[in-house]
Amino acid sequence: MRYLLICALAAAVLLTASPESRALLNPHIKPEPCESCHTKVPTEADGRVGDYFLLKNSIDDTCHVCHEKTCCKPGSLHGINHPSNIDRWDWKLFRRPKTLPLHRGFITCNTCHLHSKPDVPSYKMVRIVIVDGKRIDWAELCRDCHQGY
């Protein structure tokens, strides 16, 4: 019941907020303010066909509304070492992901990163990472694409 009340209040705030102020809400904290990234909340059926009603033209462009100003600046080490919004691979360095999700065949931010904060410890909301105290094990994530890692 409390969750429903929080959702209703969040929806009321979002509906009355200007588009500029909507972007200030953190879409990664549950309950996620869906309108921070979507023009319409996608259903499961929409998601299965890849229609997410994103605010921008792609998953990466939508993530970059906030993240390009912080961690994913153009020319940053992250973007150079792990480019996204691509559908081709240098087969000598890495392969098509075995388990990580692609969007219409493209590597996107969502391939490696979760879009909402998980209930278990994660570092930078990365998929298949093991956090053990201060130790972070990225190996399983890296092996999904990088041969011989």
PDB file of C-alpha atoms in Angstrom:
ATOM      1  CA  MET A   1       0.000   0.000   0.000  1.00  0.00           C
ATOM      2  CA  ARG A   2       2.816   2.380   0.921  1.00  0.00           C
ATOM      3  CA  TYR A   3       4.535   1.613  -2.406  1.00  0.00           C
ATOM      4  CA  LEU A   4       1.353   2.537  -4.307  1.00  0.00           C
ATOM      5  CA  LEU A   5       1.087   5.812  -2.403  1.00  0.00           C
ATOM      6  CA  ILE A   6       4.708   6.670  -3.223  1.00  0.00           C
ATOM      7  CA  CYS A   7       4.110   5.834  -6.908  1.00  0.00           C
ATOM      8  CA  ALA A   8       0.981   7.973  -7.005  1.00  0.00           C
ATOM      9  CA  LEU A   9       2.801  10.916  -5.424  1.00  0.00           C
ATOM     10  CA  ALA A  10       5.741  10.524  -7.810  1.00  0.00           C
ATOM     11  CA  ALA A  11       3.367  10.417 -10.787  1.00  0.00           C
ATOM     12  CA  ALA A  12       1.567  13.541  -9.575  1.00  0.00           C
ATOM     13  CA  VAL A  13       4.870  15.395  -9.249  1.00  0.00           C
ATOM     14  CA  LEU A  14       5.999  14.243 -12.697  1.00  0.00           C
ATOM     15  CA  LEU A  15       2.755  15.232 -14.380  1.00  0.00           C
ATOM     16  CA  THR A  16       2.927  18.746 -12.988  1.00  0.00           C
ATOM     17  CA  ALA A  17       6.684  19.203 -13.422  1.00  0.00           C
ATOM     18  CA  SER A  18       8.190  20.976 -16.396  1.00  0.00           C
ATOM     19  CA  PRO A  19      10.287  18.847 -18.799  1.00  0.00           C
ATOM     20  CA  GLU A  20      13.443  20.544 -17.471  1.00  0.00           C
ATOM     21  CA  SER A  21      12.726  19.590 -13.868  1.00  0.00           C
ATOM     22  CA  ARG A  22      11.793  16.012 -14.790  1.00  0.00           C
ATOM     23  CA  ALA A  23      15.398  15.348 -15.784  1.00  0.00           C
ATOM     24  CA  LEU A  24      16.479  16.219 -12.237  1.00  0.00           C
ATOM     25  CA  LEU A  25      14.716  13.157 -10.816  1.00  0.00           C
ATOM     26  CA  ASN A  26      16.989  10.145 -10.463  1.00  0.00           C
ATOM     27  CA  PRO A  27      15.603   7.422 -12.733  1.00  0.00           C
ATOM     28  CA  HIS A  28      17.795   4.774 -11.087  1.00  0.00           C
ATOM     29  CA  ILE A  29      16.133   4.829  -7.653  1.00  0.00           C
ATOM     30  CA  LYS A  30      13.015   2.724  -7.101  1.00  0.00           C
ATOM     31  CA  PRO A  31      10.270   3.522  -7.789  1.00  0.00           C
ATOM     32  CA  GLU A  32      11.797   4.856 -10.967  1.00  0.00           C
ATOM     33  CA  PRO A  33      10.246   8.017 -12.411  1.00  0.00           C
ATOM     34  CA  CYS A  34       9.760   6.428 -15.845  1.00  0.00           C
ATOM     35  CA  GLU A  35       9.141   9.779 -17.506  1.00  0.00           C
ATOM     36  CA  SER A  36      12.779  10.731 -16.890  1.00  0.00           C
ATOM     37  CA  CYS A  37      13.707   8.473 -19.840  1.00  0.00           C
ATOM     38  CA  HIS A  38      10.444   7.455 -21.577  1.00  0.00           C
ATOM     39  CA  THR A  39       7.684   9.414 -23.280  1.00  0.00           C
ATOM     40  CA  LYS A  40       5.288   6.585 -22.355  1.00  0.00           C
ATOM     41  CA  VAL A  41       5.754   3.659 -19.967  1.00  0.00           C
ATOM     42  CA  PRO A  42       6.476   0.621 -22.161  1.00  0.00           C
ATOM     43  CA  THR A  43       4.563  -2.586 -21.547  1.00  0.00           C
ATOM     44  CA  GLU A  44       6.208  -6.017 -21.563  1.00  0.00           C
ATOM     45  CA  ALA A  45       4.924  -6.521 -25.118  1.00  0.00           C
ATOM     46  CA  ASP A  46       6.480  -3.192 -26.173  1.00  0.00           C
ATOM     47  CA  GLY A  47       9.795  -4.265 -24.649  1.00  0.00           C
ATOM     48  CA  ARG A  48       9.768  -7.630 -26.436  1.00  0.00           C
ATOM     49  CA  VAL A  49       9.607  -5.850 -29.804  1.00  0.00           C
ATOM     50  CA  GLY A  50      12.171  -3.274 -28.703  1.00  0.00           C
ATOM     51  CA  ASP A  51       9.857  -0.268 -28.440  1.00  0.00           C
ATOM     52  CA  TYR A  52      10.788   1.666 -25.320  1.00  0.00           C
ATOM     53  CA  PHE A  53       9.361   5.126 -26.168  1.00  0.00           C
ATOM     54  CA  LEU A  54      12.700   6.724 -25.283  1.00  0.00           C
ATOM     55  CA  LEU A  55      13.063  10.493 -24.952  1.00  0.00           C
ATOM     56  CA  LYS A  56      15.941  10.434 -27.450  1.00  0.00           C
ATOM     57  CA  ASN A  57      16.647   8.407 -30.604  1.00  0.00           C
ATOM     58  CA  SER A  58      18.588   5.620 -28.877  1.00  0.00           C
ATOM     59  CA  ILE A  59      19.303   4.082 -25.484  1.00  0.00           C
ATOM     60  CA  ASP A  60      22.758   5.719 -25.447  1.00  0.00           C
ATOM     61  CA  ASP A  61      21.409   9.151 -26.402  1.00  0.00           C
ATOM     62  CA  THR A  62      18.828   8.860 -23.614  1.00  0.00           C
ATOM     63  CA  CYS A  63      21.486   7.867 -21.038  1.00  0.00           C
ATOM     64  CA  HIS A  64      23.739  10.700 -22.210  1.00  0.00           C
ATOM     65  CA  VAL A  65      21.131  13.309 -21.321  1.00  0.00           C
ATOM     66  CA  CYS A  66      22.546  13.043 -17.779  1.00  0.00           C
ATOM     67  CA  HIS A  67      25.682  10.924 -18.022  1.00  0.00           C
ATOM     68  CA  GLU A  68      27.535  12.755 -20.768  1.00  0.00           C
ATOM     69  CA  LYS A  69      27.829  15.655 -18.341  1.00  0.00           C
ATOM     70  CA  THR A  70      29.393  13.429 -15.667  1.00  0.00           C
ATOM     71  CA  CYS A  71      31.059  10.079 -16.286  1.00  0.00           C
ATOM     72  CA  CYS A  72      30.710   9.468 -20.010  1.00  0.00           C
ATOM     73  CA  LYS A  73      32.097  12.647 -21.541  1.00  0.00           C
ATOM     74  CA  PRO A  74      33.045  12.444 -25.247  1.00  0.00           C
ATOM     75  CA  GLY A  75      36.636  11.249 -25.527  1.00  0.00           C
ATOM     76  CA  SER A  76      36.648   9.809 -21.999  1.00  0.00           C
ATOM     77  CA  LEU A  77      38.553   6.597 -21.330  1.00  0.00           C
ATOM     78  CA  HIS A  78      35.265   4.717 -20.821  1.00  0.00           C
ATOM     79  CA  GLY A  79      33.988   5.737 -24.262  1.00  0.00           C
ATOM     80  CA  ILE A  80      37.274   5.020 -25.998  1.00  0.00           C
ATOM     81  CA  ASN A  81      37.854   1.606 -24.369  1.00  0.00           C
ATOM     82  CA  HIS A  82      34.230   0.477 -24.436  1.00  0.00           C
ATOM     83  CA  PRO A  83      32.380   2.175 -27.266  1.00  0.00           C
ATOM     84  CA  SER A  84      28.655   1.624 -27.426  1.00  0.00           C
ATOM     85  CA  ASN A  85      25.916   2.216 -29.972  1.00  0.00           C
ATOM     86  CA  ILE A  86      27.855  -0.111 -32.305  1.00  0.00           C
ATOM     87  CA  ASP A  87      26.879  -3.324 -34.062  1.00  0.00           C
ATOM     88  CA  ARG A  88      30.295  -4.572 -35.182  1.00  0.00           C
ATOM     89  CA  TRP A  89      33.247  -6.038 -33.356  1.00  0.00           C
ATOM     90  CA  ASP A  90      37.005  -6.314 -33.801  1.00  0.00           C
ATOM     91  CA  TRP A  91      37.043 -10.112 -33.633  1.00  0.00           C
ATOM     92  CA  LYS A  92      40.734 -10.132 -32.560  1.00  0.00           C
ATOM     93  CA  LEU A  93      39.854  -8.223 -29.376  1.00  0.00           C
ATOM     94  CA  PHE A  94      36.344  -9.277 -28.475  1.00  0.00           C
ATOM     95  CA  ARG A  95      33.265 -11.177 -29.588  1.00  0.00           C
ATOM     96  CA  ARG A  96      29.541 -10.644 -29.631  1.00  0.00           C
ATOM     97  CA  PRO A  97      28.326 -10.901 -25.989  1.00  0.00           C
ATOM     98  CA  LYS A  98      27.230 -14.389 -24.902  1.00  0.00           C
ATOM     99  CA  THR A  99      24.732 -13.359 -22.213  1.00  0.00           C
ATOM    100  CA  LEU A 100      24.714  -9.554 -22.076  1.00  0.00           C
ATOM    101  CA  PRO A 101      21.725  -7.964 -23.819  1.00  0.00           C
ATOM    102  CA  LEU A 102      21.984  -6.194 -27.146  1.00  0.00           C
ATOM    103  CA  HIS A 103      19.375  -3.762 -28.437  1.00  0.00           C
ATOM    104  CA  ARG A 104      18.464  -4.613 -32.023  1.00  0.00           C
ATOM    105  CA  GLY A 105      21.954  -6.115 -32.375  1.00  0.00           C
ATOM    106  CA  PHE A 106      23.720  -3.046 -30.962  1.00  0.00           C
ATOM    107  CA  ILE A 107      25.910  -2.746 -27.879  1.00  0.00           C
ATOM    108  CA  THR A 108      24.393   0.033 -25.768  1.00  0.00           C
ATOM    109  CA  CYS A 109      24.891   1.441 -22.283  1.00  0.00           C
ATOM    110  CA  ASN A 110      22.251  -1.090 -21.188  1.00  0.00           C
ATOM    111  CA  THR A 111      24.426  -3.983 -22.415  1.00  0.00           C
ATOM    112  CA  CYS A 112      26.782  -3.631 -19.442  1.00  0.00           C
ATOM    113  CA  HIS A 113      24.848  -1.336 -17.095  1.00  0.00           C
ATOM    114  CA  LEU A 114      21.530  -1.887 -15.347  1.00  0.00           C
ATOM    115  CA  HIS A 115      19.015   0.921 -15.803  1.00  0.00           C
ATOM    116  CA  SER A 116      17.703   0.701 -12.255  1.00  0.00           C
ATOM    117  CA  LYS A 117      19.610   0.192  -9.037  1.00  0.00           C
ATOM    118  CA  PRO A 118      19.613  -3.504  -8.063  1.00  0.00           C
ATOM    119  CA  ASP A 119      18.745  -4.724  -4.589  1.00  0.00           C
ATOM    120  CA  VAL A 120      22.177  -6.358  -4.310  1.00  0.00           C
ATOM    121  CA  PRO A 121      25.525  -4.526  -4.150  1.00  0.00           C
ATOM    122  CA  SER A 122      26.799  -3.417  -7.547  1.00  0.00           C
ATOM    123  CA  TYR A 123      29.541  -1.088  -8.626  1.00  0.00           C
ATOM    124  CA  LYS A 124      28.376   1.636 -11.019  1.00  0.00           C
ATOM    125  CA  MET A 125      25.266  -0.482 -11.639  1.00  0.00           C
ATOM    126  CA  VAL A 126      27.209  -2.952 -13.778  1.00  0.00           C
ATOM    127  CA  ARG A 127      25.761  -6.324 -14.715  1.00  0.00           C
ATOM    128  CA  ILE A 128      27.487  -9.544 -13.548  1.00  0.00           C
ATOM    129  CA  VAL A 129      29.957  -7.884 -11.207  1.00  0.00           C
ATOM    130  CA  ILE A 130      30.742  -9.393  -7.812  1.00  0.00           C
ATOM    131  CA  VAL A 131      31.225  -6.979  -4.914  1.00  0.00           C
ATOM    132  CA  ASP A 132      32.890  -8.609  -1.908  1.00  0.00           C
ATOM    133  CA  GLY A 133      33.642  -5.956   0.699  1.00  0.00           C
ATOM    134  CA  LYS A 134      36.105  -3.597  -0.973  1.00  0.00           C
ATOM    135  CA  ARG A 135      37.013  -6.123  -3.674  1.00  0.00           C
ATOM    136  CA  ILE A 136      35.267  -5.849  -7.055  1.00  0.00           C
ATOM    137  CA  ASP A 137      35.447  -8.795  -9.450  1.00  0.00           C
ATOM    138  CA  TRP A 138      34.758  -7.748 -13.053  1.00  0.00           C
ATOM    139  CA  ALA A 139      36.065 -10.986 -14.635  1.00  0.00           C
ATOM    140  CA  GLU A 140      32.695 -12.580 -15.473  1.00  0.00           C
ATOM    141  CA  LEU A 141      31.474  -9.366 -17.113  1.00  0.00           C
ATOM    142  CA  CYS A 142      34.679  -9.012 -19.139  1.00  0.00           C
ATOM    143  CA  ARG A 143      34.685 -12.671 -20.250  1.00  0.00           C
ATOM    144  CA  ASP A 144      31.265 -12.246 -21.801  1.00  0.00           C
ATOM    145  CA  CYS A 145      32.848 -10.277 -24.666  1.00  0.00           C
ATOM    146  CA  HIS A 146      36.633 -10.502 -24.329  1.00  0.00           C
ATOM    147  CA  GLN A 147      38.217 -13.737 -25.520  1.00  0.00           C
ATOM    148  CA  GLY A 148      40.836 -15.273 -23.248  1.00  0.00           C
ATOM    149  CA  TYR A 149      40.152 -12.910 -20.350  1.00  0.00           C
TER     150      TYR A 149
END
